mmCIF file of C-alpha atoms in Angstrom:
data_model
loop_
_atom_site.group_PDB
_atom_site.id
_atom_site.type_symbol
_atom_site.label_atom_id
_atom_site.label_comp_id
_atom_site.label_asym_id
_atom_site.label_seq_id
_atom_site.Cartn_x
_atom_site.Cartn_y
_atom_site.Cartn_z
ATOM 1 C CA MET A 1 0.100 -0.032 -0.255
ATOM 2 C CA ALA A 2 1.442 3.387 -1.132
ATOM 3 C CA PRO A 3 1.836 5.633 2.216
ATOM 4 C CA THR A 4 -0.805 8.703 2.213
ATOM 5 C CA VAL A 5 0.735 11.899 1.476
ATOM 6 C CA LEU A 6 -0.665 14.953 2.926
ATOM 7 C CA GLU A 7 0.583 18.977 1.799
ATOM 8 C CA GLY A 8 3.788 16.931 0.249
ATOM 9 C CA ARG A 9 4.606 15.088 3.226
ATOM 10 C CA PRO A 10 3.917 11.090 3.563
ATOM 11 C CA VAL A 11 1.404 10.453 6.567
ATOM 12 C CA PRO A 12 3.272 8.073 8.764
ATOM 13 C CA GLU A 13 1.687 4.670 8.899
ATOM 14 C CA VAL A 14 2.278 2.365 11.842
ATOM 15 C CA ASP A 15 1.386 -1.420 12.272
ATOM 16 C CA ILE A 16 0.420 -2.406 15.740
ATOM 17 C CA LEU A 17 0.195 -5.969 17.145
ATOM 18 C CA PHE A 18 -2.380 -6.822 19.313
ATOM 19 C CA LEU A 19 -2.096 -10.235 21.047
ATOM 20 C CA GLY A 20 -3.672 -12.049 23.907
ATOM 21 C CA SER A 21 -6.129 -15.102 24.420
ATOM 22 C CA PRO A 22 -9.731 -15.116 23.526
ATOM 23 C CA GLY A 23 -11.948 -13.458 26.224
ATOM 24 C CA VAL A 24 -9.513 -10.788 27.741
ATOM 25 C CA GLY A 25 -11.426 -7.902 26.383
ATOM 26 C CA LYS A 26 -9.800 -7.135 23.502
ATOM 27 C CA ALA A 27 -12.840 -6.619 21.348
ATOM 28 C CA THR A 28 -14.154 -4.214 24.084
ATOM 29 C CA PHE A 29 -10.817 -2.464 24.255
ATOM 30 C CA LEU A 30 -11.055 -1.938 20.157
ATOM 31 C CA SER A 31 -14.632 -0.802 20.093
ATOM 32 C CA GLN A 32 -13.551 2.326 22.201
ATOM 33 C CA ILE A 33 -11.688 3.435 18.972
ATOM 34 C CA GLU A 34 -14.601 4.460 17.615
ATOM 35 C CA HIS A 35 -14.504 7.575 19.531
ATOM 36 C CA VAL A 36 -11.175 8.413 17.994
ATOM 37 C CA ARG A 37 -12.651 11.746 16.021
ATOM 38 C CA ASP A 38 -10.895 14.095 13.865
ATOM 39 C CA GLY A 39 -7.308 12.550 14.500
ATOM 40 C CA ARG A 40 -8.072 12.986 18.132
ATOM 41 C CA LEU A 41 -9.274 10.976 21.165
ATOM 42 C CA ASP A 42 -13.099 12.425 22.110
ATOM 43 C CA ARG A 43 -12.842 12.797 25.798
ATOM 44 C CA SER A 44 -16.371 14.108 25.593
ATOM 45 C CA THR A 45 -17.771 10.353 24.698
ATOM 46 C CA PRO A 46 -19.455 8.948 27.797
ATOM 47 C CA ARG A 47 -17.390 6.892 29.925
ATOM 48 C CA GLU A 48 -19.890 3.930 30.172
ATOM 49 C CA HIS A 49 -19.492 2.049 26.632
ATOM 50 C CA LYS A 50 -20.747 -1.372 26.184
ATOM 51 C CA HIS A 51 -20.985 -2.023 22.639
ATOM 52 C CA ALA A 52 -18.101 -4.335 21.492
ATOM 53 C CA PHE A 53 -17.310 -6.162 18.229
ATOM 54 C CA ALA A 54 -15.067 -8.813 17.093
ATOM 55 C CA PRO A 55 -12.689 -7.483 14.149
ATOM 56 C CA THR A 56 -12.004 -9.903 11.428
ATOM 57 C CA GLY A 57 -8.894 -8.169 10.364
ATOM 58 C CA SER A 58 -6.881 -4.957 11.107
ATOM 59 C CA LEU A 59 -8.430 -1.961 12.376
ATOM 60 C CA GLY A 60 -7.222 1.715 11.392
ATOM 61 C CA TRP A 61 -7.497 4.955 12.877
ATOM 62 C CA ASP A 62 -5.768 8.398 12.568
ATOM 63 C CA VAL A 63 -4.535 10.364 15.323
ATOM 64 C CA SER A 64 -2.626 14.059 15.211
ATOM 65 C CA LEU A 65 0.056 13.919 17.740
ATOM 66 C CA PHE A 66 3.337 16.306 17.577
ATOM 67 C CA GLY A 67 1.344 18.626 15.098
ATOM 68 C CA ARG A 68 1.302 15.862 12.553
ATOM 69 C CA PRO A 69 -1.249 13.342 11.271
ATOM 70 C CA TYR A 70 -0.716 9.693 11.632
ATOM 71 C CA LYS A 71 -2.477 6.729 10.125
ATOM 72 C CA PHE A 72 -2.546 3.214 12.965
ATOM 73 C CA ARG A 73 -3.637 0.132 12.210
ATOM 74 C CA ILE A 74 -3.821 -2.372 14.819
ATOM 75 C CA TRP A 75 -3.816 -6.119 14.132
ATOM 76 C CA PRO A 76 -5.893 -8.127 17.090
ATOM 77 C CA SER A 77 -5.207 -11.847 17.674
ATOM 78 C CA THR A 78 -8.153 -14.044 17.059
ATOM 79 C CA SER A 79 -7.381 -17.316 17.784
ATOM 80 C CA THR A 80 -5.531 -19.202 20.510
ATOM 81 C CA LEU A 81 -2.467 -19.895 18.471
ATOM 82 C CA PHE A 82 -0.316 -17.251 16.547
ATOM 83 C CA VAL A 83 -1.658 -17.899 13.408
ATOM 84 C CA ASP A 84 -3.143 -14.225 12.328
ATOM 85 C CA PRO A 85 -2.073 -12.941 9.145
ATOM 86 C CA PHE A 86 -0.047 -10.235 10.970
ATOM 87 C CA PRO A 87 2.199 -7.883 9.115
ATOM 88 C CA ASP A 88 6.076 -8.361 8.156
ATOM 89 C CA GLN A 89 7.393 -5.737 10.138
ATOM 90 C CA PRO A 90 5.023 -4.300 12.836
ATOM 91 C CA ALA A 91 6.404 -1.230 14.762
ATOM 92 C CA PHE A 92 4.758 -1.759 18.252
ATOM 93 C CA THR A 93 3.345 -4.905 20.430
ATOM 94 C CA ILE A 94 0.348 -4.603 22.625
ATOM 95 C CA ILE A 95 -0.007 -8.029 25.314
ATOM 96 C CA ALA A 96 -3.123 -8.310 26.455
ATOM 97 C CA PHE A 97 -4.655 -10.062 29.615
ATOM 98 C CA SER A 98 -7.509 -10.054 31.993
ATOM 99 C CA VAL A 99 -6.575 -8.784 35.489
ATOM 100 C CA SER A 100 -9.616 -11.376 36.829
ATOM 101 C CA SER A 101 -7.642 -14.419 34.652
ATOM 102 C CA ARG A 102 -4.395 -15.456 36.480
ATOM 103 C CA GLU A 103 -4.353 -17.888 33.242
ATOM 104 C CA SER A 104 -4.856 -15.253 30.974
ATOM 105 C CA LEU A 105 -1.561 -13.332 32.498
ATOM 106 C CA HIS A 106 0.396 -16.884 32.197
ATOM 107 C CA ASN A 107 -0.252 -17.240 28.547
ATOM 108 C CA ALA A 108 0.877 -13.693 28.013
ATOM 109 C CA GLN A 109 3.997 -14.526 29.673
ATOM 110 C CA TYR A 110 4.599 -17.959 28.449
ATOM 111 C CA TYR A 111 2.826 -18.134 25.292
ATOM 112 C CA TRP A 112 2.200 -15.048 23.454
ATOM 113 C CA ARG A 113 5.772 -13.171 24.150
ATOM 114 C CA LYS A 114 7.690 -16.122 23.384
ATOM 115 C CA GLN A 115 5.855 -16.395 19.889
ATOM 116 C CA LEU A 116 6.200 -12.440 19.561
ATOM 117 C CA SER A 117 10.037 -13.109 20.032
ATOM 118 C CA LEU A 118 9.999 -16.416 17.790
ATOM 119 C CA HIS A 119 8.354 -14.667 14.782
ATOM 120 C CA TYR A 120 10.033 -11.332 15.181
ATOM 121 C CA ALA A 121 13.349 -11.722 16.437
ATOM 122 C CA ASP A 122 14.906 -9.350 14.038
ATOM 123 C CA LEU A 123 12.843 -6.991 15.474
ATOM 124 C CA GLU A 124 13.632 -7.730 19.231
ATOM 125 C CA HIS A 125 15.850 -4.639 19.772
ATOM 126 C CA ALA A 126 13.592 -2.419 17.770
ATOM 127 C CA MET A 127 9.913 -2.848 18.588
ATOM 128 C CA PRO A 128 8.539 -1.832 21.934
ATOM 129 C CA VAL A 129 6.202 -3.758 23.650
ATOM 130 C CA MET A 130 3.454 -2.995 26.253
ATOM 131 C CA LEU A 131 1.814 -5.221 28.722
ATOM 132 C CA LEU A 132 -1.875 -4.185 28.933
ATOM 133 C CA GLY A 133 -4.298 -5.498 31.862
ATOM 134 C CA LEU A 134 -7.748 -5.195 30.701
ATOM 135 C CA LYS A 135 -11.221 -5.853 32.698
ATOM 136 C CA ARG A 136 -9.907 -3.573 35.829
ATOM 137 C CA ASP A 137 -13.422 -3.023 36.835
ATOM 138 C CA GLU A 138 -13.430 -7.255 37.551
ATOM 139 C CA ARG A 139 -10.591 -6.685 40.412
ATOM 140 C CA THR A 140 -11.643 -8.016 43.515
ATOM 141 C CA GLU A 141 -9.298 -8.258 46.830
ATOM 142 C CA LYS A 142 -11.042 -11.668 47.381
ATOM 143 C CA ARG A 143 -7.629 -14.229 48.588
ATOM 144 C CA LEU A 144 -7.454 -17.985 47.722
ATOM 145 C CA GLU A 145 -6.723 -20.410 50.443
ATOM 146 C CA ASP A 146 -3.203 -20.019 50.290
ATOM 147 C CA GLY A 147 -3.622 -16.248 50.891
ATOM 148 C CA SER A 148 -2.876 -15.032 47.343
ATOM 149 C CA PHE A 149 -5.327 -12.808 45.779
ATOM 150 C CA GLU A 150 -7.408 -14.299 43.147
ATOM 151 C CA CYS A 151 -6.945 -11.302 41.042
ATOM 152 C CA VAL A 152 -3.670 -10.131 39.464
ATOM 153 C CA MET A 153 -2.608 -7.165 41.052
ATOM 154 C CA PRO A 154 -0.824 -3.942 39.532
ATOM 155 C CA GLN A 155 2.215 -4.598 41.460
ATOM 156 C CA GLU A 156 2.275 -8.116 40.360
ATOM 157 C CA ALA A 157 1.536 -7.590 36.835
ATOM 158 C CA LEU A 158 4.445 -4.917 36.664
ATOM 159 C CA ARG A 159 6.871 -7.496 38.116
ATOM 160 C CA VAL A 160 5.823 -9.684 34.918
ATOM 161 C CA ALA A 161 6.047 -6.834 32.641
ATOM 162 C CA GLN A 162 9.322 -6.359 34.034
ATOM 163 C CA GLU A 163 10.112 -10.261 33.472
ATOM 164 C CA MET A 164 8.737 -10.111 30.135
ATOM 165 C CA GLN A 165 11.193 -7.487 29.276
ATOM 166 C CA CYS A 166 8.107 -5.299 28.104
ATOM 167 C CA ASP A 167 8.916 -1.488 27.987
ATOM 168 C CA ARG A 168 5.520 -0.530 29.260
ATOM 169 C CA TYR A 169 2.761 -1.776 31.594
ATOM 170 C CA ALA A 170 -0.550 -0.179 32.163
ATOM 171 C CA GLU A 171 -4.305 -1.395 32.500
ATOM 172 C CA CYS A 172 -7.690 -0.009 32.021
ATOM 173 C CA SER A 173 -11.706 -0.776 31.771
ATOM 174 C CA ALA A 174 -12.487 -0.540 28.297
ATOM 175 C CA LEU A 175 -16.285 -1.197 29.746
ATOM 176 C CA THR A 176 -16.458 1.574 32.057
ATOM 177 C CA GLY A 177 -13.686 3.926 30.526
ATOM 178 C CA GLU A 178 -11.678 3.714 33.920
ATOM 179 C CA LEU A 179 -8.043 5.047 32.520
ATOM 180 C CA MET A 180 -9.350 4.039 28.800
ATOM 181 C CA TRP A 181 -7.961 7.513 27.514
ATOM 182 C CA GLU A 182 -5.021 7.512 29.293
ATOM 183 C CA VAL A 183 -3.785 3.884 27.901
ATOM 184 C CA LEU A 184 -5.147 5.011 24.648
ATOM 185 C CA GLU A 185 -2.690 8.312 24.749
ATOM 186 C CA ASP A 186 0.096 6.160 25.933
ATOM 187 C CA ILE A 187 -0.432 3.794 23.035
ATOM 188 C CA THR A 188 -0.666 6.481 20.217
ATOM 189 C CA ARG A 189 2.294 8.277 21.731
ATOM 190 C CA THR A 190 4.297 5.168 21.670
ATOM 191 C CA ALA A 191 3.412 4.242 18.125
ATOM 192 C CA ALA A 192 4.042 7.853 16.749
ATOM 193 C CA MET A 193 7.367 7.678 18.491
ATOM 194 C CA THR A 194 8.274 4.688 16.347
ATOM 195 C CA THR A 195 8.391 6.717 13.283
ATOM 196 C CA THR A 196 11.267 8.961 14.585
ATOM 197 C CA GLU A 197 14.608 8.598 14.182
ATOM 198 C CA ASN A 198 15.340 7.474 17.803
ATOM 199 C CA GLY A 199 12.419 5.380 17.821
ATOM 200 C CA ALA A 200 10.250 4.447 20.975
ATOM 201 C CA MET A 201 12.564 2.102 22.643
ATOM 202 C CA GLY A 202 13.982 3.782 25.891
ATOM 203 C CA GLN A 203 11.635 6.712 26.296
ATOM 204 C CA GLY A 204 10.954 7.198 29.935
ATOM 205 C CA SER A 205 10.566 4.629 32.166
ATOM 206 C CA MET A 206 8.086 1.794 32.275
ATOM 207 C CA CYS A 207 4.475 2.919 33.163
ATOM 208 C CA SER A 208 2.653 1.692 35.901
ATOM 209 C CA VAL A 209 -0.910 2.656 35.777
ATOM 210 C CA MET A 210 -2.576 2.014 39.098
#
């Protein structure tokens, strides 16, 4: 696909992988991208947003940052396996899990992260990776018989993100909107930075959203 040209300058196009096991909340999160209006995140949209959809391919949207437009395409995983037709040169990867499912965090760490390294070994040191906790609204402080928390707590997820060698950690609830816009802004800024000469690697410290 030829790059879009605006006023004589090509508009940067960024491919983003959105990995994670089915059921972690990716569809609800992606449905919020409907509220990117006129190249900016529309904060006037009500926080409560219950419509979700399951994309069958990449989802594109336009964002204006740093005084210029960008075109982003997000490629969600749709299977329990790494088998979707992902692009050859993604610029940024988000690995999602549900804070109410420890199994999904285990899958993020021991399946999705390893598959990402396996399939994109040549991009290992150039592509930023974010671990994203979804369904924040479902978190409780209920404990199991061994005294551990039933849900994944923020400090635990941050530790796992560090073990996964992720560059960022964030969490939100796409259903209620809690921290949703902050996470979307973090994603768009990181994606935009991948188009610069220095890239998005090492841009500040890892972000813990609590």
